[in-house]
Amino acid sequence: MVLQTRTFQRVPKLRQFIASTAIVLALLASPVSAQNSKPQPVPVKDIVPAARDIPFPGAMALEVDATDVDRAIFRMKQTIPVPDDARSAGRFTLLYPQWLPGNHAPRGEIEKLVGLKFSASGKPLAWRRDSLDVNAFHITLPKGVREVVAEFQFVSPTAGNQGRVVVAPKMMNLRWNNVSLYPAGYFTRNIPVDATVTWPAGWQAGSAMRPKRTTGNKVAYERVDYDTLVDSPMFAGAHFKSFALSDKVTLNVVADAPEYLAATPDQIEAHKRLVAEAEHLFGVRHYDRYDFLLSLSDEMSGIGIEHHRSSENGVGTGYFTDWAKGPGSRNLLPHEMTHSWNGKHRRPQGIWAPDFRTPSRDDLLWVYEGQTQFWGYVLGARSGLFSYQDTLDAFASIAAGLDRRAGRDWRPLVDTTHDPIIAARRPKGWTSYQRSEDYYNEGMMIWLEADQIIRRESGNARSLQDFARSFFGGREGDWGVVTYELPDVVAALNAVQPYDWQGFFQSRVFEVTPEVGKQGFALGGYELVYVPEASNFIRSGEAASGTTDLSHSIGLIVEKDGKIAQVMWGSPAFDAGMTVGDQITGVAGRDYSGEALKSAVAATSSTGTVQLLVKRGKRYRETALSYRGGLRYPALRKTGQGETGLDRLLAPQTR
């Protein structure tokens, strides 16, 4: 009995242990989140004052020391009046420009702004960076402070892997957005600025801004608003030359060495015709003066950025001296000048902004950049900067290249307008499938077709030039901004020539298309064909870039040393497993060269393969590309008789 009693007493404890263990195991098996803390979002308050369309009280004074060429460092002192509301609040907010016009993306180089200190009456002021917007600086103001002094430096890139090189031994590109701050709370067009620059001794500078006082190598410039200041960059250099192209337009050139400035009279005459053709095209001038800024350099990075009364254009040293070798970069200046009308005066509502903090909405870049690309090539041909044949060859190359975009099967053209923000112009491994900023060239093809439709529908009585005059024209000398939306574009086209323009844009811009539209060629009396010989346009492009372009045959673009720059998605090279970064070291059992590769491709009509030795990292492999098409290069072939619509489009209008 005693034994039985003890056993009975143990059973409840055993049951209790088993039950407790089950509970623990059940808890361990339950979702972990049930035991975790769960925060809730707290609304984030933007404390940076919003831009208002009111006058800024006073004028900023900006002093830039640009003499440290060896280290490429700009040094600034900026004096900014403090508005009454900031004094009352005890806090003043200054901004560094971030969303820059013409870049279509946030390109401000805030990481290169260093040494920032604020003071008032010689006493330091405390500041902190905004936790939401890192381009905003909040300054604590003691009572009675009426102006703030900011001192800082801009450490510009000394090598290409740091960003665009803007200072070279004999020249520089001073961009005001890099070297200045501006007060939050105001439209930038309402903030006056007095800017002064100390240049290296003996240097000259070009800009749409004009000096009002010069003391030695220190130049004080005319007062402008901050919007105009940022829109008026400067090129300066030891080797500088200006050419008058009209009563209002000047070509300012800086070069690595004086011999590169040796422009011939015929070359300058072609630039004069460019100005005459552009002004004739649009009918009015949206500038009181216009300054081309052109750098000829192998040391300062290239550039092509539009401004209302100027443009930044950076090309290689042979722009004038290698003129006979091909068109090179000569479509750059026509493109950027066209922007004075399209992009600067007339601007999509989503791209215009009251300050340099407001994000850009780029959906209409196929108008802003696409039609500018169209007129750039047309003006190049009309002025003689591009020959007629080079222009046709450029059109053929562009259309064929767009057809190689395998990404057309998933990405419509309008989506590429967001690429400046999505990709930030970083290198892409599979550009043909990812697509890039195709709104430039495919936009050009759309406007080429629109021009030919207007000519057909009007019996050659009207053309896209009539649209250009009505839509981008206006008052002579007005260099303000007039915004538009897509319905405004459609209405203006219908006023020139009634047509289903809304449907036209819907199918070409907003829908996926298997290939680029070539109806503009067909209506203009030409067709795209492929031939075994490269055009002068393609050959000069290969020479300038140091590449071998076989994108229309085996699907490769190869650098001089055999490194693969591009592989076309779905091409024979793609099917053989090749990719960007591979290096071709041998062709058909011999050392690699561009000519050897071309010869091997040319022979494929009989061989059916291209035998390659390919290196990837430390490994080598033999690769056979299956292909029978030989060399293929795009060209335009005339289908009509006599003068066609495309002939009329490209013909000079002022001679």
Coordinates of C-alpha atoms in Angstrom, one line a residue, residues 152-564:
F152 CA 34.1 76.0 -48.2
Q153 CA 35.9 74.2 -51.0
F154 CA 35.0 72.0 -53.9
V155 CA 37.5 69.3 -54.4
S156 CA 36.9 68.5 -58.1
P157 CA 37.9 65.1 -59.6
T158 CA 41.6 64.6 -60.3
A159 CA 40.9 61.3 -62.1
G160 CA 38.0 59.9 -64.1
N161 CA 37.0 57.3 -61.5
Q162 CA 36.1 60.2 -59.2
G163 CA 33.7 61.9 -61.6
R164 CA 33.9 64.3 -64.5
V165 CA 37.3 66.0 -64.6
V166 CA 36.6 69.8 -64.8
V167 CA 40.2 71.1 -64.3
A168 CA 43.1 70.3 -66.6
P169 CA 46.6 71.9 -66.7
K170 CA 45.6 74.5 -69.2
M171 CA 41.8 74.9 -68.9
M172 CA 38.8 74.5 -66.6
N173 CA 35.0 74.3 -66.6
L174 CA 33.6 76.4 -63.7
R175 CA 30.0 75.2 -63.0
W176 CA 28.3 77.5 -60.5
N177 CA 26.1 74.7 -59.0
N178 CA 29.4 73.1 -57.8
V179 CA 30.7 76.2 -56.0
S180 CA 27.7 77.8 -54.3
L181 CA 24.8 77.4 -51.9
Y182 CA 21.4 79.1 -52.0
P183 CA 18.7 79.9 -49.4
A184 CA 15.7 77.6 -49.1
G185 CA 12.3 79.1 -49.3
Y186 CA 12.6 81.0 -52.6
F187 CA 12.2 80.4 -56.3
T188 CA 15.8 80.5 -57.5
R189 CA 14.9 83.1 -60.2
N190 CA 14.2 85.6 -57.4
I191 CA 17.6 85.4 -55.6
P192 CA 20.1 88.0 -56.9
V193 CA 23.8 87.1 -57.0
D194 CA 27.0 89.1 -57.5
A195 CA 29.7 86.7 -58.5
T196 CA 33.5 87.2 -58.6
V197 CA 36.1 84.8 -59.9
T198 CA 39.9 84.9 -59.5
W199 CA 41.3 83.1 -62.5
P200 CA 44.8 81.7 -63.0
A201 CA 47.1 84.4 -64.3
G202 CA 46.9 84.9 -68.0
W203 CA 43.8 82.8 -68.5
Q204 CA 40.7 84.0 -70.4
A205 CA 37.1 82.9 -69.8
G206 CA 34.0 82.6 -71.9
S207 CA 30.4 82.6 -70.6
A208 CA 26.9 84.0 -71.3
M209 CA 27.7 86.3 -68.3
R210 CA 29.7 89.5 -68.9
P211 CA 32.3 91.1 -66.7
K212 CA 31.5 94.4 -65.1
R213 CA 34.9 95.0 -63.5
T214 CA 38.4 93.4 -63.8
T215 CA 41.3 93.9 -61.4
G216 CA 44.3 91.9 -62.4
N217 CA 43.1 88.3 -62.7
K218 CA 40.0 88.9 -60.5
V219 CA 36.8 89.4 -62.5
A220 CA 33.5 90.7 -61.1
Y221 CA 30.5 89.7 -63.2
E222 CA 27.2 91.3 -63.8
R223 CA 24.5 90.7 -61.3
V224 CA 22.1 87.9 -62.2
D225 CA 19.5 85.8 -60.5
Y226 CA 20.7 82.4 -59.1
D227 CA 18.7 80.5 -61.7
T228 CA 20.6 82.4 -64.5
L229 CA 23.9 82.0 -62.6
V230 CA 23.6 78.2 -62.5
D231 CA 22.6 78.3 -66.2
S232 CA 25.7 80.3 -67.1
P233 CA 28.8 78.0 -66.7
M234 CA 32.2 79.2 -67.7
F235 CA 35.1 77.7 -69.7
A236 CA 38.5 79.3 -69.1
G237 CA 42.0 78.5 -70.2
A238 CA 45.5 79.6 -71.1
H239 CA 44.8 78.8 -74.8
F240 CA 41.6 80.6 -75.6
K241 CA 40.0 82.0 -78.8
S242 CA 36.7 83.5 -79.7
F243 CA 34.9 83.6 -83.1
A244 CA 32.0 85.8 -83.8
L245 CA 29.3 83.8 -85.6
S246 CA 26.6 86.5 -85.7
D247 CA 25.7 89.8 -84.0
K248 CA 24.5 87.8 -81.0
V249 CA 26.4 84.4 -81.1
T250 CA 30.0 83.7 -80.2
L251 CA 32.0 80.5 -80.3
N252 CA 34.5 80.4 -77.4
V253 CA 37.2 77.7 -77.6
V254 CA 39.7 76.5 -75.1
A255 CA 42.3 73.9 -76.0
D256 CA 45.2 71.9 -74.5
A257 CA 47.6 73.6 -76.8
P258 CA 47.4 76.6 -79.2
E259 CA 47.7 74.5 -82.4
Y260 CA 44.3 72.9 -81.8
L261 CA 42.7 76.4 -82.1
A262 CA 43.7 76.6 -85.8
A263 CA 40.2 76.7 -87.3
T264 CA 40.0 77.4 -91.0
P265 CA 37.7 80.1 -92.5
D266 CA 35.6 77.4 -94.1
Q267 CA 35.1 75.7 -90.7
I268 CA 34.1 78.9 -89.0
E269 CA 31.8 79.6 -92.0
A270 CA 30.0 76.3 -91.4
H271 CA 29.4 77.3 -87.7
K272 CA 28.0 80.7 -88.9
R273 CA 25.6 78.8 -91.2
L274 CA 24.6 76.7 -88.3
V275 CA 23.5 79.8 -86.4
A276 CA 21.7 81.2 -89.5
E277 CA 19.9 78.0 -90.1
A278 CA 18.8 77.6 -86.5
E279 CA 17.5 81.1 -86.3
H280 CA 15.7 80.7 -89.6
L281 CA 14.2 77.4 -88.4
F282 CA 12.6 78.8 -85.3
G283 CA 12.0 82.3 -86.5
V284 CA 12.9 84.1 -83.3
R285 CA 15.8 84.2 -80.9
H286 CA 15.2 83.3 -77.3
Y287 CA 18.4 84.9 -76.1
D288 CA 19.9 88.4 -76.0
R289 CA 23.3 86.7 -76.7
Y290 CA 24.4 83.1 -77.0
D291 CA 27.9 81.7 -76.2
F292 CA 29.1 78.3 -77.4
L293 CA 31.6 77.0 -74.9
L294 CA 33.9 74.5 -76.6
S295 CA 36.8 72.6 -75.0
L296 CA 39.3 70.7 -77.2
S297 CA 41.0 68.5 -74.7
D298 CA 42.3 65.0 -74.0
E299 CA 42.7 65.9 -70.3
M300 CA 39.5 67.6 -69.3
S301 CA 36.4 65.3 -69.6
G302 CA 34.0 65.8 -72.5
I303 CA 30.5 67.2 -72.0
G304 CA 27.4 68.2 -73.8
I305 CA 24.9 70.2 -71.7
E306 CA 22.4 72.8 -72.8
H307 CA 21.8 76.2 -71.3
H308 CA 19.5 79.0 -72.4
R309 CA 22.1 81.4 -73.6
S310 CA 25.1 79.1 -73.8
S311 CA 26.1 75.5 -74.0
E312 CA 29.0 73.4 -72.6
N313 CA 30.6 71.3 -75.3
G314 CA 33.7 69.2 -74.6
V315 CA 35.3 67.1 -77.4
G316 CA 38.8 65.8 -78.4
T317 CA 41.6 68.0 -79.5
G318 CA 41.1 67.2 -83.3
Y319 CA 37.8 69.0 -83.7
F320 CA 39.3 71.4 -86.2
T321 CA 42.6 69.8 -87.1
D322 CA 41.1 66.3 -87.9
W323 CA 38.1 67.8 -89.8
A324 CA 38.8 65.8 -92.9
K325 CA 38.8 62.5 -91.1
G326 CA 35.0 62.4 -90.7
P327 CA 32.1 64.1 -88.9
G328 CA 33.3 63.2 -85.5
S329 CA 31.4 65.1 -82.8
R330 CA 30.2 67.9 -85.1
N331 CA 26.5 67.1 -84.3
L332 CA 27.1 68.2 -80.7
L333 CA 26.8 72.0 -81.2
P334 CA 23.7 71.9 -83.4
H335 CA 22.0 69.7 -80.8
E336 CA 22.9 71.9 -77.8
M337 CA 22.0 75.1 -79.6
T338 CA 18.5 73.7 -80.5
H339 CA 17.9 73.3 -76.8
S340 CA 17.8 77.1 -76.5
W341 CA 14.3 76.8 -78.0
N342 CA 13.4 73.2 -77.2
G343 CA 14.2 72.4 -73.6
K344 CA 15.1 75.8 -72.2
H345 CA 12.4 78.2 -73.5
R346 CA 9.7 75.6 -74.1
R347 CA 10.0 73.0 -71.3
P348 CA 7.8 70.1 -70.1
Q349 CA 5.9 71.1 -67.0
G350 CA 7.4 68.1 -65.1
I351 CA 11.0 69.2 -65.9
W352 CA 10.6 72.8 -65.0
A353 CA 11.2 73.4 -61.3
P354 CA 11.2 76.5 -59.0
D355 CA 14.5 75.4 -57.3
F356 CA 17.3 72.8 -57.6
R357 CA 15.7 70.6 -54.9
T358 CA 12.5 69.6 -56.8
P359 CA 12.7 66.2 -58.5
S360 CA 12.3 66.1 -62.3
R361 CA 9.5 64.1 -64.0
D362 CA 11.0 63.1 -67.3
D363 CA 8.1 61.5 -69.2
L364 CA 8.4 64.0 -72.1
L365 CA 12.1 63.7 -72.8
W366 CA 11.2 62.1 -76.1
V367 CA 10.0 65.6 -77.1
Y368 CA 12.7 67.6 -75.2
E369 CA 15.6 65.5 -76.3
G370 CA 14.2 63.4 -79.1
Q371 CA 13.1 66.4 -81.2
T372 CA 16.3 68.2 -80.4
Q373 CA 18.2 65.2 -81.6
F374 CA 16.2 65.4 -84.8
W375 CA 16.8 69.1 -85.4
G376 CA 20.4 68.7 -84.4
Y377 CA 21.1 66.3 -87.3
V378 CA 18.9 68.4 -89.7
L379 CA 20.8 71.6 -88.8
G380 CA 24.1 69.8 -89.1
A381 CA 23.2 68.8 -92.7
R382 CA 21.7 72.2 -93.6
S383 CA 24.8 74.1 -92.3
G384 CA 27.4 71.7 -93.8
L385 CA 28.8 70.7 -90.4
F386 CA 27.7 67.2 -91.5
S387 CA 27.7 66.2 -95.1
Y388 CA 24.4 65.0 -96.6
Q389 CA 25.8 61.5 -97.0
D390 CA 27.1 61.4 -93.4
T391 CA 23.7 62.4 -92.2
L392 CA 22.0 59.6 -94.1
D393 CA 24.6 57.2 -92.8
A394 CA 24.0 58.4 -89.2
F395 CA 20.2 57.9 -89.6
A396 CA 20.9 54.3 -90.9
S397 CA 23.3 53.5 -88.1
I398 CA 20.8 54.9 -85.5
A399 CA 17.8 52.9 -86.8
A400 CA 19.8 49.7 -87.1
G401 CA 21.2 50.1 -83.6
L402 CA 17.7 50.6 -82.2
D403 CA 16.6 47.4 -84.0
R404 CA 19.4 45.6 -82.1
R405 CA 17.7 46.5 -78.8
A406 CA 16.3 43.2 -77.7
G407 CA 14.8 45.0 -74.7
R408 CA 12.2 46.4 -77.0
D409 CA 10.1 43.2 -76.2
W410 CA 9.6 44.3 -72.6
R411 CA 10.4 48.0 -72.2
P412 CA 8.5 50.8 -74.1
L413 CA 10.3 53.9 -75.2
V414 CA 8.6 56.1 -72.6
D415 CA 10.1 54.0 -69.8
T416 CA 13.6 54.9 -71.0
T417 CA 12.9 58.5 -70.1
H418 CA 13.5 57.5 -66.5
D419 CA 16.8 55.9 -67.3
P420 CA 18.9 59.0 -66.2
I421 CA 17.5 58.4 -62.7
I422 CA 17.4 54.6 -62.7
A423 CA 20.8 54.0 -64.2
A424 CA 22.5 57.3 -63.5
R425 CA 24.5 56.7 -66.7
R426 CA 26.5 53.9 -65.1
P427 CA 27.9 51.3 -67.4
K428 CA 25.6 48.4 -68.3
G429 CA 26.5 44.9 -69.0
W430 CA 23.6 44.1 -71.3
T431 CA 22.6 47.5 -72.8
S432 CA 20.8 45.9 -75.8
Y433 CA 18.4 44.1 -73.4
Q434 CA 18.3 46.6 -70.5
R435 CA 17.9 49.5 -73.0
S436 CA 19.4 52.9 -72.2
E437 CA 18.4 56.5 -72.9
D438 CA 16.8 55.6 -76.2
Y439 CA 14.4 58.6 -76.1
Y440 CA 17.2 60.5 -77.8
N441 CA 17.6 58.5 -81.0
E442 CA 14.2 56.8 -81.1
G443 CA 12.6 60.1 -80.4
M444 CA 14.5 61.4 -83.4
M445 CA 13.0 58.6 -85.5
I446 CA 9.5 59.4 -84.4
W447 CA 9.9 63.1 -85.3
L448 CA 11.4 62.2 -88.6
E449 CA 8.3 60.2 -89.4
A450 CA 6.1 63.0 -88.1
D451 CA 7.8 65.4 -90.5
Q452 CA 7.2 63.1 -93.5
I453 CA 3.6 62.5 -92.5
I454 CA 3.0 66.3 -92.4
R455 CA 4.6 66.6 -95.9
R456 CA 2.5 63.8 -97.3
E457 CA -0.8 64.9 -95.7
S458 CA -0.3 68.6 -96.8
G459 CA 1.0 67.8 -100.3
N460 CA 4.4 69.1 -99.3
A461 CA 2.9 72.5 -98.3
R462 CA 3.9 72.1 -94.7
S463 CA 6.5 70.2 -92.6
L464 CA 7.6 69.8 -89.0
Q465 CA 9.4 73.2 -89.4
D466 CA 5.9 74.8 -89.2
F467 CA 5.4 73.1 -85.9
A468 CA 8.8 74.2 -84.7
R469 CA 8.1 77.9 -85.5
S470 CA 4.6 77.8 -83.9
F471 CA 5.4 75.7 -80.8
F472 CA 9.0 76.8 -80.0
G473 CA 8.7 80.3 -81.3
G474 CA 7.1 83.3 -79.5
R475 CA 8.5 86.7 -78.6
E476 CA 11.9 87.7 -79.9
G477 CA 14.5 87.9 -77.1
D478 CA 12.3 86.1 -74.5
W479 CA 14.6 83.8 -72.6
G480 CA 12.0 83.0 -70.0
V481 CA 10.4 79.6 -69.7
V482 CA 7.0 78.5 -71.2
T483 CA 5.9 75.0 -70.1
Y484 CA 3.8 72.4 -71.8
E485 CA 2.2 69.0 -71.5
L486 CA 1.5 66.3 -74.0
P487 CA -2.0 67.6 -75.0
D488 CA -0.3 70.9 -75.9
V489 CA 2.1 69.0 -78.3
V490 CA -0.8 67.2 -79.9
A491 CA -2.9 70.3 -80.3
A492 CA 0.0 72.2 -81.9
L493 CA 0.6 69.4 -84.4
N494 CA -3.1 69.3 -85.3
A495 CA -3.0 73.0 -85.9
V496 CA -0.2 72.5 -88.5
Q497 CA -1.7 69.3 -90.0
P498 CA -4.8 67.4 -88.7
Y499 CA -4.0 63.8 -88.1
D500 CA -4.4 61.1 -85.3
W501 CA -1.3 62.4 -83.5
Q502 CA -2.5 61.0 -80.1
G503 CA -2.7 57.5 -81.6
F504 CA 0.6 58.0 -83.4
F505 CA 2.4 58.7 -80.1
Q506 CA 0.5 56.0 -78.3
S507 CA 1.8 53.3 -80.6
R508 CA 5.3 54.6 -80.9
V509 CA 6.1 55.9 -77.4
F510 CA 3.9 54.2 -74.9
E511 CA 3.6 50.6 -76.3
V512 CA 6.2 47.9 -76.8
T513 CA 7.3 47.7 -80.4
P514 CA 9.4 44.9 -82.0
E515 CA 11.5 47.3 -84.0
V516 CA 12.0 51.0 -84.5
G517 CA 9.5 52.6 -86.9
K518 CA 11.1 53.3 -90.3
Q519 CA 8.1 54.8 -92.0
G520 CA 9.9 58.1 -92.0
F521 CA 12.5 56.6 -94.3
A522 CA 9.9 55.0 -96.6
L523 CA 7.8 58.2 -96.9
G524 CA 11.1 60.2 -97.4
G525 CA 12.1 58.0 -100.3
Y526 CA 14.7 55.7 -98.7
E527 CA 14.9 52.3 -97.1
L528 CA 17.3 50.7 -94.5
V529 CA 19.5 48.0 -96.0
Y530 CA 22.6 46.2 -95.0
V531 CA 25.9 46.2 -97.0
P532 CA 29.3 44.6 -96.5
E533 CA 31.2 47.9 -96.4
A534 CA 31.1 50.3 -93.4
S535 CA 30.1 53.9 -94.1
N536 CA 32.4 56.8 -93.4
F537 CA 30.2 57.6 -90.4
I538 CA 30.8 54.2 -88.9
R539 CA 34.5 54.1 -89.7
S540 CA 35.1 57.5 -88.2
G541 CA 33.2 56.4 -85.1
E542 CA 35.3 53.3 -84.8
A543 CA 38.5 55.4 -85.1
A544 CA 37.4 57.9 -82.5
S545 CA 36.3 55.2 -80.0
G546 CA 39.1 52.7 -80.8
T547 CA 36.5 49.9 -81.3
T548 CA 35.5 47.4 -83.9
D549 CA 31.7 47.4 -84.4
L550 CA 30.3 44.1 -85.5
S551 CA 27.0 44.5 -83.7
H552 CA 25.0 43.9 -86.9
S553 CA 26.7 40.6 -87.7
I554 CA 28.0 38.5 -84.9
G555 CA 26.7 40.9 -82.3
L556 CA 29.9 42.3 -80.8
I557 CA 31.6 45.6 -80.2
V558 CA 35.2 45.0 -79.3
E559 CA 37.8 47.4 -77.9
K560 CA 41.3 47.8 -79.5
D561 CA 42.9 45.3 -77.1
G562 CA 40.2 42.6 -77.8
K563 CA 38.1 43.4 -74.7
I564 CA 34.4 43.1 -75.4

